[in-house]
XYZ file of N, CA, C and O in Angstrom:
752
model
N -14.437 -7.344 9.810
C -13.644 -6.779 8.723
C -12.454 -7.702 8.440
O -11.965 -8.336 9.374
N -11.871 -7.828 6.963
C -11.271 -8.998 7.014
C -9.624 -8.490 6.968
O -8.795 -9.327 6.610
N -9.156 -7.071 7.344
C -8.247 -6.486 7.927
C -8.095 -6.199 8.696
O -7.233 -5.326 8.792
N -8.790 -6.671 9.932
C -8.567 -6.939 11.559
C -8.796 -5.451 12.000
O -7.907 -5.204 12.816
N -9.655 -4.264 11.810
C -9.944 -3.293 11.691
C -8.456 -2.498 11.640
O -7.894 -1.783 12.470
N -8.151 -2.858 10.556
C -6.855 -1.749 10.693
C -7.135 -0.316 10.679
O -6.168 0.110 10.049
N -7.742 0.534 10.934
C -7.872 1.897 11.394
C -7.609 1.880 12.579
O -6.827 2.713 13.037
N -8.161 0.985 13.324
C -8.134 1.272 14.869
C -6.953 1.286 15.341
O -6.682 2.205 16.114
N -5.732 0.106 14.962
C -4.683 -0.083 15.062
C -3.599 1.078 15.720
O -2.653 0.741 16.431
N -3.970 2.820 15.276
C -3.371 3.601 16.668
C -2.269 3.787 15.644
O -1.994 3.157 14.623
N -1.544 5.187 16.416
C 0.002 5.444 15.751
C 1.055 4.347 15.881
O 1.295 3.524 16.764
N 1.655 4.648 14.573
C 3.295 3.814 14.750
C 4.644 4.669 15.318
O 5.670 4.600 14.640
N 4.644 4.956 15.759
C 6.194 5.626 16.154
C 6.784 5.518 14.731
O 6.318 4.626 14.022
N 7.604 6.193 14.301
C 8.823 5.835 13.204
C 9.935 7.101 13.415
O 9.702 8.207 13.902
N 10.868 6.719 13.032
C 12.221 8.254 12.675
C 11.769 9.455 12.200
O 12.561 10.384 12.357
N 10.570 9.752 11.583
C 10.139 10.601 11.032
C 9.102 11.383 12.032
O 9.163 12.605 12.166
N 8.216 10.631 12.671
C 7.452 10.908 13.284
C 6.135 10.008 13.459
O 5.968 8.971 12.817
N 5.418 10.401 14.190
C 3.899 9.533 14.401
C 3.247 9.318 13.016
O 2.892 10.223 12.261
N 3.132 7.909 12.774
C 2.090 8.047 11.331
C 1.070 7.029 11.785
O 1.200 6.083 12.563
N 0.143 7.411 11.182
C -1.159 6.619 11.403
C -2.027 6.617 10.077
O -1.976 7.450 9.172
N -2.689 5.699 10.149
C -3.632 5.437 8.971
C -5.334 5.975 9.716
O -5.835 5.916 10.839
N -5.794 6.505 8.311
C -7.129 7.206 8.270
C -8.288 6.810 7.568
O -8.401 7.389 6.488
N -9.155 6.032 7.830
C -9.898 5.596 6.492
C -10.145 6.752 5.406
O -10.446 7.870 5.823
N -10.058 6.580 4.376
C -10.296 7.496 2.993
C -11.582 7.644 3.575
O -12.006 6.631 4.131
N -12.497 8.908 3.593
C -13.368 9.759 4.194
C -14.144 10.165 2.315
O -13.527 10.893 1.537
N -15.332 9.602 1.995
C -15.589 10.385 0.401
C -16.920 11.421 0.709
O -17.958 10.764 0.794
N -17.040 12.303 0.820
C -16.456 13.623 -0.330
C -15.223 14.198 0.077
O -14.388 14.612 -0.728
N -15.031 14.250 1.886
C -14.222 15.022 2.178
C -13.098 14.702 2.225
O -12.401 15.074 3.168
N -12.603 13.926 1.226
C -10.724 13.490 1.151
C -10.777 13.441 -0.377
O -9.702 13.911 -0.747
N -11.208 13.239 -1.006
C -11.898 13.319 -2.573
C -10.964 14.488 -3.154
O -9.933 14.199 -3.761
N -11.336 15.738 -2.960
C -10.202 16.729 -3.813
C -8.694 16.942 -3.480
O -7.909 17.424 -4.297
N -8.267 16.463 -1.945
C -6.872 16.021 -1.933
C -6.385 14.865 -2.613
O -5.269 14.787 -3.127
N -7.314 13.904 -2.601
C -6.921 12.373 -3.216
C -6.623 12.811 -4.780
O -5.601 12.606 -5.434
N -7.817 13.465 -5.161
C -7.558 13.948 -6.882
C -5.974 14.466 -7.417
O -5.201 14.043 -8.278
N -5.929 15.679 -6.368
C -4.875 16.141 -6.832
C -3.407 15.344 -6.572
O -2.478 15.366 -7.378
N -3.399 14.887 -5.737
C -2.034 13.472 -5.647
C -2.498 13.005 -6.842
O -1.813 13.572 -7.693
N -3.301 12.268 -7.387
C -3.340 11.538 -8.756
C -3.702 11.851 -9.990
O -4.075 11.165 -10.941
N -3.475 13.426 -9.781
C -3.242 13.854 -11.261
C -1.320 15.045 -10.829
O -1.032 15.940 -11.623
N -0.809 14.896 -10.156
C 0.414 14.394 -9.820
C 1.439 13.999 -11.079
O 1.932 12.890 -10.875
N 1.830 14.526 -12.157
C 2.085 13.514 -13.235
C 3.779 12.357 -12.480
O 4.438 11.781 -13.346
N 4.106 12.236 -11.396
C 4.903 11.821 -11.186
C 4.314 10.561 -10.588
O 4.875 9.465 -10.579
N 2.798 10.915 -9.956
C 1.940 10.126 -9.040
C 1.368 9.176 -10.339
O 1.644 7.988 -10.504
N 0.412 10.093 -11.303
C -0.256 9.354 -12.264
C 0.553 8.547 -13.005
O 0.019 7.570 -13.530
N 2.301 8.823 -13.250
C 2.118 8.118 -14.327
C 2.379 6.056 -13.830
O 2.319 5.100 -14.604
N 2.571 6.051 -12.766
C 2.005 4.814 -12.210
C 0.765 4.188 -11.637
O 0.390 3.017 -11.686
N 0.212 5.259 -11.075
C -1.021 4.518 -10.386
C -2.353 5.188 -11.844
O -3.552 4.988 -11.652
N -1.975 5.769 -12.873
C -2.947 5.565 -13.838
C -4.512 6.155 -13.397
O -5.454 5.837 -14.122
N -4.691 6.789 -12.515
C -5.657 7.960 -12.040
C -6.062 8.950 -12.393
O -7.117 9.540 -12.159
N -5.245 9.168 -12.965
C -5.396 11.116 -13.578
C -6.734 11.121 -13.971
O -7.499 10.171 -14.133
N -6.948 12.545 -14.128
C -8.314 13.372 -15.018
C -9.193 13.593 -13.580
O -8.779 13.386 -12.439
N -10.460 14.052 -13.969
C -11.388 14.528 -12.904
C -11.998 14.231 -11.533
O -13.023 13.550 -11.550
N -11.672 14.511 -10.710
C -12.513 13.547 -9.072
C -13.035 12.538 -9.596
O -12.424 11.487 -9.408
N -13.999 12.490 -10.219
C -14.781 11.625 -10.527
C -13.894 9.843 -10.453
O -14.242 8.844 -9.824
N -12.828 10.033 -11.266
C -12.293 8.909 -11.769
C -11.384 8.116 -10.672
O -11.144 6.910 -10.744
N -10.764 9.273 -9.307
C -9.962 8.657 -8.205
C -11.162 7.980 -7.206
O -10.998 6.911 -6.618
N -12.916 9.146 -7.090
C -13.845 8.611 -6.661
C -14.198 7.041 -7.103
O -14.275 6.173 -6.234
N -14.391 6.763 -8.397
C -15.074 5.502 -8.456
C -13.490 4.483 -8.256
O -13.675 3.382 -7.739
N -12.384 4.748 -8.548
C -11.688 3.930 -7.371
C -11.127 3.383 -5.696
O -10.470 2.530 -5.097
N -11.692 4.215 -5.592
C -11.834 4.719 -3.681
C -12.941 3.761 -3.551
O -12.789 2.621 -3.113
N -13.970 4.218 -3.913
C -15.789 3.982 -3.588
C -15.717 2.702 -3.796
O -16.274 2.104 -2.876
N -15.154 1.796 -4.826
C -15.326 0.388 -5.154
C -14.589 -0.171 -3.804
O -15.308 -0.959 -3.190
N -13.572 0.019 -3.333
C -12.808 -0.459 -1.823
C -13.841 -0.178 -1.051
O -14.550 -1.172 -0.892
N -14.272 0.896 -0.429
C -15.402 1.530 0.829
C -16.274 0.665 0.510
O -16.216 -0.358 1.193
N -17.122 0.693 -0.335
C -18.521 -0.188 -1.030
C -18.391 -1.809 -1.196
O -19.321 -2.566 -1.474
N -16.526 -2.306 -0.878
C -16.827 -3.889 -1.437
C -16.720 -4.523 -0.183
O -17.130 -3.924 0.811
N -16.009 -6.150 -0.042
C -15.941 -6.465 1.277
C -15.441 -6.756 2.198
O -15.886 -7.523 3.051
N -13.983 -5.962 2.201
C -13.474 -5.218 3.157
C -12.154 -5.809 3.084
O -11.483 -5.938 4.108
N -11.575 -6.312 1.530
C -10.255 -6.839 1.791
C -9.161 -6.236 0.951
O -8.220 -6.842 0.439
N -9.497 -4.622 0.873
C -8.933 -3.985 0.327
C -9.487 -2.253 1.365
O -10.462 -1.522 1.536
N -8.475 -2.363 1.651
C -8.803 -0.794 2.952
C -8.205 0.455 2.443
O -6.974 0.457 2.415
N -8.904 1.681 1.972
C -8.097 2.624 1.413
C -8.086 3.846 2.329
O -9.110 4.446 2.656
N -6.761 4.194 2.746
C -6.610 5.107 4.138
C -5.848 6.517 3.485
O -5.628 6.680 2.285
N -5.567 7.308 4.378
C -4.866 8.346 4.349
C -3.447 8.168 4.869
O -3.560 7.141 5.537
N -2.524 8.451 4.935
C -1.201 8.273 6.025
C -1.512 9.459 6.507
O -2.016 10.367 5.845
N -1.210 9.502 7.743
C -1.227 10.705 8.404
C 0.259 10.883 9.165
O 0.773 9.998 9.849
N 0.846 12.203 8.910
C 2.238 12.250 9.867
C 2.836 13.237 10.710
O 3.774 14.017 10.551
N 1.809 12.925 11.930
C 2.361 14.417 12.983
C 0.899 14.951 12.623
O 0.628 16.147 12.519
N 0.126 14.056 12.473
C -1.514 14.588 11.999
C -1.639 14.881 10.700
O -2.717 14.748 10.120
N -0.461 15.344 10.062
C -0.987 15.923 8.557
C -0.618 14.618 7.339
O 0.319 13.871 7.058
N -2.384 14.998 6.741
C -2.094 13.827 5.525
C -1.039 14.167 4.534
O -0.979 15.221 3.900
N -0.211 13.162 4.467
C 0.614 12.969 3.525
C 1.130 11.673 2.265
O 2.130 11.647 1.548
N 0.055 10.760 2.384
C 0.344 9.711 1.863
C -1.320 8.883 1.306
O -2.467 9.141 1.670
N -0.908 8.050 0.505
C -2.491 7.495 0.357
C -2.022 6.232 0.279
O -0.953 6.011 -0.290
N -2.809 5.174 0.877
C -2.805 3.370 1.255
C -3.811 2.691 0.787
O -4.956 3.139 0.845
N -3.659 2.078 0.511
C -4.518 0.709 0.211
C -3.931 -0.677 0.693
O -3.186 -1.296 -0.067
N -4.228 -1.138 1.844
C -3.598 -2.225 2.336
C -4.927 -3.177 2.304
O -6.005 -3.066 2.888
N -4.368 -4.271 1.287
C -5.434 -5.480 1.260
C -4.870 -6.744 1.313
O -3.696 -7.106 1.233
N -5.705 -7.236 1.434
C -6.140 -9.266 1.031
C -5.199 -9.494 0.182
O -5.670 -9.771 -0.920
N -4.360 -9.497 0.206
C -2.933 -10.005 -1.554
C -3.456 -11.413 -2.163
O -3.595 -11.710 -3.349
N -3.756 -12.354 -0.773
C -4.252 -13.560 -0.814
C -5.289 -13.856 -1.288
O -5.471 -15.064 -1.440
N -6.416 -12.887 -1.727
C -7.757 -12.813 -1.989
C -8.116 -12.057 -2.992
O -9.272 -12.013 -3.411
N -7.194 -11.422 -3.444
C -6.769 -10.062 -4.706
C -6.416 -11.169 -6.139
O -5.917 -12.292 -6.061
N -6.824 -10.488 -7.329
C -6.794 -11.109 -8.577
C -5.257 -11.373 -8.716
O -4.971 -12.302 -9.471
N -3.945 -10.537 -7.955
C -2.708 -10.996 -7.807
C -2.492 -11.991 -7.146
O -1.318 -12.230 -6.862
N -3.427 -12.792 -6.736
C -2.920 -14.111 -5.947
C -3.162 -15.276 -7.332
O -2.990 -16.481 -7.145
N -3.503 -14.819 -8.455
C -3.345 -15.826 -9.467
C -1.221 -15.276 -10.452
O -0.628 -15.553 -11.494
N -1.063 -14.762 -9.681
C 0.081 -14.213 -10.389
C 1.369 -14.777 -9.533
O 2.480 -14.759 -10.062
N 1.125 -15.460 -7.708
C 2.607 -15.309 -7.392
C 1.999 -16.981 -6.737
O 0.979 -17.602 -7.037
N 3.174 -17.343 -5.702
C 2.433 -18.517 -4.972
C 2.065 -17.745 -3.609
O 2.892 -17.309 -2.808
N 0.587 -17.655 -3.491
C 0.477 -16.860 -2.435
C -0.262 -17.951 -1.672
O -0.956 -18.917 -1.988
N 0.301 -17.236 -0.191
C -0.076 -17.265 1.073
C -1.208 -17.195 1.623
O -1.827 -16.295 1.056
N -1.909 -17.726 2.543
C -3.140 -17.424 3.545
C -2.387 -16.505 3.945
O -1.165 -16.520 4.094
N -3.638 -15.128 4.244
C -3.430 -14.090 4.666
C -2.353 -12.957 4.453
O -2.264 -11.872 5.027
N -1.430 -13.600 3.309
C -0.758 -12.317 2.644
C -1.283 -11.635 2.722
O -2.502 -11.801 2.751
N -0.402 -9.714 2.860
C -1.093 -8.499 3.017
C -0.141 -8.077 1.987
O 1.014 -8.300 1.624
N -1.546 -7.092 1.572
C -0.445 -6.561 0.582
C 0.107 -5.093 0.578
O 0.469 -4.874 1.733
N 0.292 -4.192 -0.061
C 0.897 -2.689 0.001
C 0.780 -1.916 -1.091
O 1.688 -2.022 -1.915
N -0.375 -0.927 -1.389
C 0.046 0.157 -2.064
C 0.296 1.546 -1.758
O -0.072 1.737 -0.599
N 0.650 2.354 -2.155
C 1.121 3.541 -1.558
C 1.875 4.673 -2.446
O 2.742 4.537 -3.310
N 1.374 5.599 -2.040
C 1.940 6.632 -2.433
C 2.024 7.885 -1.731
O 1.063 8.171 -1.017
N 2.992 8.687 -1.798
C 3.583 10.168 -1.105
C 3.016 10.860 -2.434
O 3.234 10.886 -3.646
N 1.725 11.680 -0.992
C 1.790 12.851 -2.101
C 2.203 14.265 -2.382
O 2.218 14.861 -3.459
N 2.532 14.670 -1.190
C 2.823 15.989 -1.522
C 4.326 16.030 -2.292
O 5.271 15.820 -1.531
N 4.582 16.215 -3.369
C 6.154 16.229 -3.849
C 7.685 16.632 -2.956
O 8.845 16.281 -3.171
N 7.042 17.577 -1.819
C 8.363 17.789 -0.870
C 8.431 16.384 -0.072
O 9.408 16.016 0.581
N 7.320 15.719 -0.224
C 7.302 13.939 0.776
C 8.598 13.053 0.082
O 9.414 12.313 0.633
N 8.459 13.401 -1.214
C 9.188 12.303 -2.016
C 11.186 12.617 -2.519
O 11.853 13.599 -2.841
N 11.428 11.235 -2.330
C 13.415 11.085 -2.224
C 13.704 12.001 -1.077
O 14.457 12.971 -1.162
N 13.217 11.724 -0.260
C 14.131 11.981 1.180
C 14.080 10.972 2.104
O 14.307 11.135 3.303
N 13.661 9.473 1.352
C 13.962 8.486 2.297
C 12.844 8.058 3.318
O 12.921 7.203 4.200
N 11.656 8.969 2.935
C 10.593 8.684 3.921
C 9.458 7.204 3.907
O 8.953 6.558 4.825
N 9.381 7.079 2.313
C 8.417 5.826 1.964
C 9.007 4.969 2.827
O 8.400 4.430 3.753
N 10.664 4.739 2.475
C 10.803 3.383 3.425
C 10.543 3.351 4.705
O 10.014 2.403 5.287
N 10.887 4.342 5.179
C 10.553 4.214 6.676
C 9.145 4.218 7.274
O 8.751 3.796 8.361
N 8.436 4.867 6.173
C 6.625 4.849 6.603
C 6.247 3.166 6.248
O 5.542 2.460 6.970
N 7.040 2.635 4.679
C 6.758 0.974 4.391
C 7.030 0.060 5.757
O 6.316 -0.868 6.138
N 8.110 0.500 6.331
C 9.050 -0.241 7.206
C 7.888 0.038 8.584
O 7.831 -1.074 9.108
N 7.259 0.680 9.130
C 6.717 0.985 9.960
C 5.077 0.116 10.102
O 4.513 -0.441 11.043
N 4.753 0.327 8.807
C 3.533 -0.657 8.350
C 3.547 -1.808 8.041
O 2.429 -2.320 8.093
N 4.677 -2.735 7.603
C 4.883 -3.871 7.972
C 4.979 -4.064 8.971
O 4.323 -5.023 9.380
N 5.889 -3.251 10.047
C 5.912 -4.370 11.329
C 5.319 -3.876 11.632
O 5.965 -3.096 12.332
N 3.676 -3.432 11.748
C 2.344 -2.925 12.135
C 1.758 -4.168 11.827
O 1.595 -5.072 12.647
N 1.450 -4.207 10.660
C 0.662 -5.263 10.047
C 1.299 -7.079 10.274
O 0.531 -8.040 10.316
N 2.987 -7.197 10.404
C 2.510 -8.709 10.600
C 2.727 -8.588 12.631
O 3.021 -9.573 13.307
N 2.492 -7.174 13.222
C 2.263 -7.651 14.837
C 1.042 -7.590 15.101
O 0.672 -7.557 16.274
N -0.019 -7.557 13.845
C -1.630 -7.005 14.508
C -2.151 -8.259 13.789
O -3.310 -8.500 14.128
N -1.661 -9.108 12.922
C -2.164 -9.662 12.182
C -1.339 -10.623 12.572
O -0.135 -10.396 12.449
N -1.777 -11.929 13.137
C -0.350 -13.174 13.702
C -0.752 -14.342 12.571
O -0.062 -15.355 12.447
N -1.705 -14.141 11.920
C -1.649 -15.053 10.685
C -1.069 -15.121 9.871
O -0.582 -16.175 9.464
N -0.873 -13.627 9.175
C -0.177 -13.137 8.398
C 1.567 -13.109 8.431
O 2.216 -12.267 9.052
N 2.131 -14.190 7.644
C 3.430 -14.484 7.278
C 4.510 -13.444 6.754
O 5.595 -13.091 7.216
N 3.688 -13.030 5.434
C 3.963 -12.150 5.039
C 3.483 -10.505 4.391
O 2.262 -10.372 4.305
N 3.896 -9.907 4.172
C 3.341 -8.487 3.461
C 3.864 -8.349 2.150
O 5.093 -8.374 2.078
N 3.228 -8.211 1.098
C 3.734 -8.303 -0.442
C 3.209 -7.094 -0.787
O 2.287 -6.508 -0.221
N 3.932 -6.691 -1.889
C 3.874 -5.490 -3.242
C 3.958 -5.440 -4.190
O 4.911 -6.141 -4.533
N 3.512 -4.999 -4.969
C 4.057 -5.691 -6.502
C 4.529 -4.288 -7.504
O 4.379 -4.469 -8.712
N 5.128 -2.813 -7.036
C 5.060 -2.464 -7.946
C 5.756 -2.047 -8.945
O 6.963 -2.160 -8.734
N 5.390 -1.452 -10.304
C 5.823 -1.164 -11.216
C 7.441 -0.903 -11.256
O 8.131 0.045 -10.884
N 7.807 -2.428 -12.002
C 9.388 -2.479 -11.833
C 10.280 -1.039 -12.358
O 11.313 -0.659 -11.806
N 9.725 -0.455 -13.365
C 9.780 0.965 -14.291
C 9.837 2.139 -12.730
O 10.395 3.234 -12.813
N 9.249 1.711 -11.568
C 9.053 2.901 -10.660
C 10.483 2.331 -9.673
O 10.167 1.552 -8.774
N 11.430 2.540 -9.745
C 12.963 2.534 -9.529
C 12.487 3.336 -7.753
O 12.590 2.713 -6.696
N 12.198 4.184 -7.822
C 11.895 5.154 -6.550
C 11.244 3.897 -5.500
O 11.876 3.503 -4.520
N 10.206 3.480 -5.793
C 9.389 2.639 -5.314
C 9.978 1.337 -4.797
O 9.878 0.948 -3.633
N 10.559 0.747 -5.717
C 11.350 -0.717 -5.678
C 12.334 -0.508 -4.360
O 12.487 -1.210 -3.360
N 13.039 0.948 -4.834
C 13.958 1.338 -3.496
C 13.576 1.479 -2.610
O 14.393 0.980 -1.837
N 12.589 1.962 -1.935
C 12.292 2.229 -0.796
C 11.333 0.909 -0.054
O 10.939 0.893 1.112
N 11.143 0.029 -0.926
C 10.391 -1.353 -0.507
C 12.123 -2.030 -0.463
O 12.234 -3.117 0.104
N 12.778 -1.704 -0.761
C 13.782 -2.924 -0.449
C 14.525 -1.993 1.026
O 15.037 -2.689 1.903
N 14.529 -0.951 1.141
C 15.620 -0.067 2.309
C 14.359 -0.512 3.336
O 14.689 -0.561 4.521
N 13.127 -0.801 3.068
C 12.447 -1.004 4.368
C 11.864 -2.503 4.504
O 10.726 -2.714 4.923
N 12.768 -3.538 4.103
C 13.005 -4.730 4.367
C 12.472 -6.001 3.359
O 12.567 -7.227 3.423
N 11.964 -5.207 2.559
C 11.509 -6.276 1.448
C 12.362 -6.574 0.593
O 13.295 -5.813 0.333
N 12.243 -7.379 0.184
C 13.160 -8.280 -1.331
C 12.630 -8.442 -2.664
O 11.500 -7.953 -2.667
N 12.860 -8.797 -3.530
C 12.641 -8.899 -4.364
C 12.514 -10.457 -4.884
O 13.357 -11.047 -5.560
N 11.332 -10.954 -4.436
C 11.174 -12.718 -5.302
C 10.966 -12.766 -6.339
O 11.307 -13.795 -6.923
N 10.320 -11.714 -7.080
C 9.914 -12.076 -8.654
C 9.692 -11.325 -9.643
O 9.097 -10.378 -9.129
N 9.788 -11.097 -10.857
C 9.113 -10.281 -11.526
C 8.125 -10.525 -11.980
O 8.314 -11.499 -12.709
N 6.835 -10.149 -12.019
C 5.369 -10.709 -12.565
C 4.788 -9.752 -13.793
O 4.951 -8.543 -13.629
N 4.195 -10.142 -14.879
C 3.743 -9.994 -15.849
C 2.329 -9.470 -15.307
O 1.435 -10.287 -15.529
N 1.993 -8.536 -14.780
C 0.381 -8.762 -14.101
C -0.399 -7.411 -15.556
O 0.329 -6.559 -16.066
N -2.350 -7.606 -16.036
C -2.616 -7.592 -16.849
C -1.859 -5.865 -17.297
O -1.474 -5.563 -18.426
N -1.811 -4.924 -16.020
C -1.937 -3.658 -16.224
C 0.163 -3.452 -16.106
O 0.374 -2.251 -16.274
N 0.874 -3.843 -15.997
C 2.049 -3.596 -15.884
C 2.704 -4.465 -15.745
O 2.108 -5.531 -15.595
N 4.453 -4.511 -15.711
C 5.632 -5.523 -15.137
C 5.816 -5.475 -13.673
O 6.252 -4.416 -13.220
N 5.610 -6.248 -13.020
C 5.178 -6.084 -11.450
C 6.868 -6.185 -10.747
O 7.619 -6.982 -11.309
N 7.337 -5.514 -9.740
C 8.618 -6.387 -8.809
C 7.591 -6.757 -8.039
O 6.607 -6.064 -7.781
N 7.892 -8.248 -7.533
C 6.969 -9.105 -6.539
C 7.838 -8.471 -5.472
O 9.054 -8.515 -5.658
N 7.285 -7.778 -4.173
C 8.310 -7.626 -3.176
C 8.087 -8.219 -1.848
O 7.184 -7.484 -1.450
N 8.269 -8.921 -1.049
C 7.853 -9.569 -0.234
C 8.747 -9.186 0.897
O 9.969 -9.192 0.750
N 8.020 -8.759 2.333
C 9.200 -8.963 3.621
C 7.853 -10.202 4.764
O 6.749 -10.252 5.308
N 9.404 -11.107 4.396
C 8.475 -12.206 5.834
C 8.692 -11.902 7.273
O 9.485 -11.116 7.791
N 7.998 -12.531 7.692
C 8.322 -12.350 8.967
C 9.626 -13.027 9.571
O 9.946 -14.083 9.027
N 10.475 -12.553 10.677
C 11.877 -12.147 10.944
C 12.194 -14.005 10.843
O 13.130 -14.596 10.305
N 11.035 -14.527 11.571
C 11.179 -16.175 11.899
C 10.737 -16.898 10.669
O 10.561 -18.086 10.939
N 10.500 -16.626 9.451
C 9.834 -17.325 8.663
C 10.294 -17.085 7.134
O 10.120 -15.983 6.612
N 10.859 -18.107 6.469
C 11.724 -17.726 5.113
C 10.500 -17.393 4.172
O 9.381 -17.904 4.214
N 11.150 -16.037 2.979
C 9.965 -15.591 2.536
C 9.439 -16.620 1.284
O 8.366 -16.407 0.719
């Protein structure tokens, strides 16, 4: 797998509590996944909305391709609360958009239950999965994000959990913040 089986990878400790990643499970994560992305706070960035059907054939294309895009559950204290997609940044159609890296990882994410969200938790779940991902992954330099500069919530909680801001990118579906956290020894 070309994400070093990140499922297996085990809980992170964080301030909040134990979180762990779950592989997205289809049928049986399918009508929680739906309803986070018809969410209108959820949809109106990640662009999901309308029937199972439509969060299914974006799930299913990750599960079904070859393996550099991983779509999980967050889990916290056992209960799902979050949805991931941690991939290949380096191998992703966004590596024609920044100067990317061998083995950049990248970050998407979202809190879904609405009591999850502005209490400070993304960063600390972001902050927890980076230094997950560049201690499981020693290739990997850095961890990048790109999202929707318009999502102010988002930008914040990628910068309170150690990322910066290198760029703004034009990418086909939105105005991207490039957000990058390198590793502690390595300028980003």
């Amino acid at each position: 797998m070309m994400l070093d089986d990140l499922p297996g990878w085990g809980a992170v400790p964080t301030p909040a509590g134990e979180f762990r990643l779950s592989p997205v499970r289809l049928p049986a994560d399918l009508d929680l996944l739906a309803g986070w992305m018809n969410d209108p706070e959820v949809a109106a960035f990640w662009e999901l909305a309308g029937p199972p059907a439509v969060t299914e054939r974006h799930v299913r294309a990750q599960l079904d391709g070859d393996g550099r895009s991983v779509p999980c559950l967050g889990l916290l204290d056992g209960a799902p609360m979050s949805y991931w997609e941690v991939y290949r940044a380096d191998l992703d159609p966004l590596a024609r958009h920044y100067p990317a890296r061998p083995h950049d990882t990248g970050i998407h994410l979202l809190l879904g239950p609405a009591g999850s969200r502005g209490r400070g938790l993304g960063a600390v779940l972001l902050a927890g999965l980076a230094e997950a991902v560049l201690r499981r992954r020693p290739r990997c330099e850095r961890v990048v994000a790109e999202p929707d500069v318009r999502n102010r919530r988002s930008v914040r909680a990628f910068e309170r959990a150690g990322f910066r801001t290198a760029a703004e990118l034009d990418l086909p579906d939105k105005r991207a913040a490039l957000m990058v956290r390198a590793r502690p020894d390595l300028p980003a």
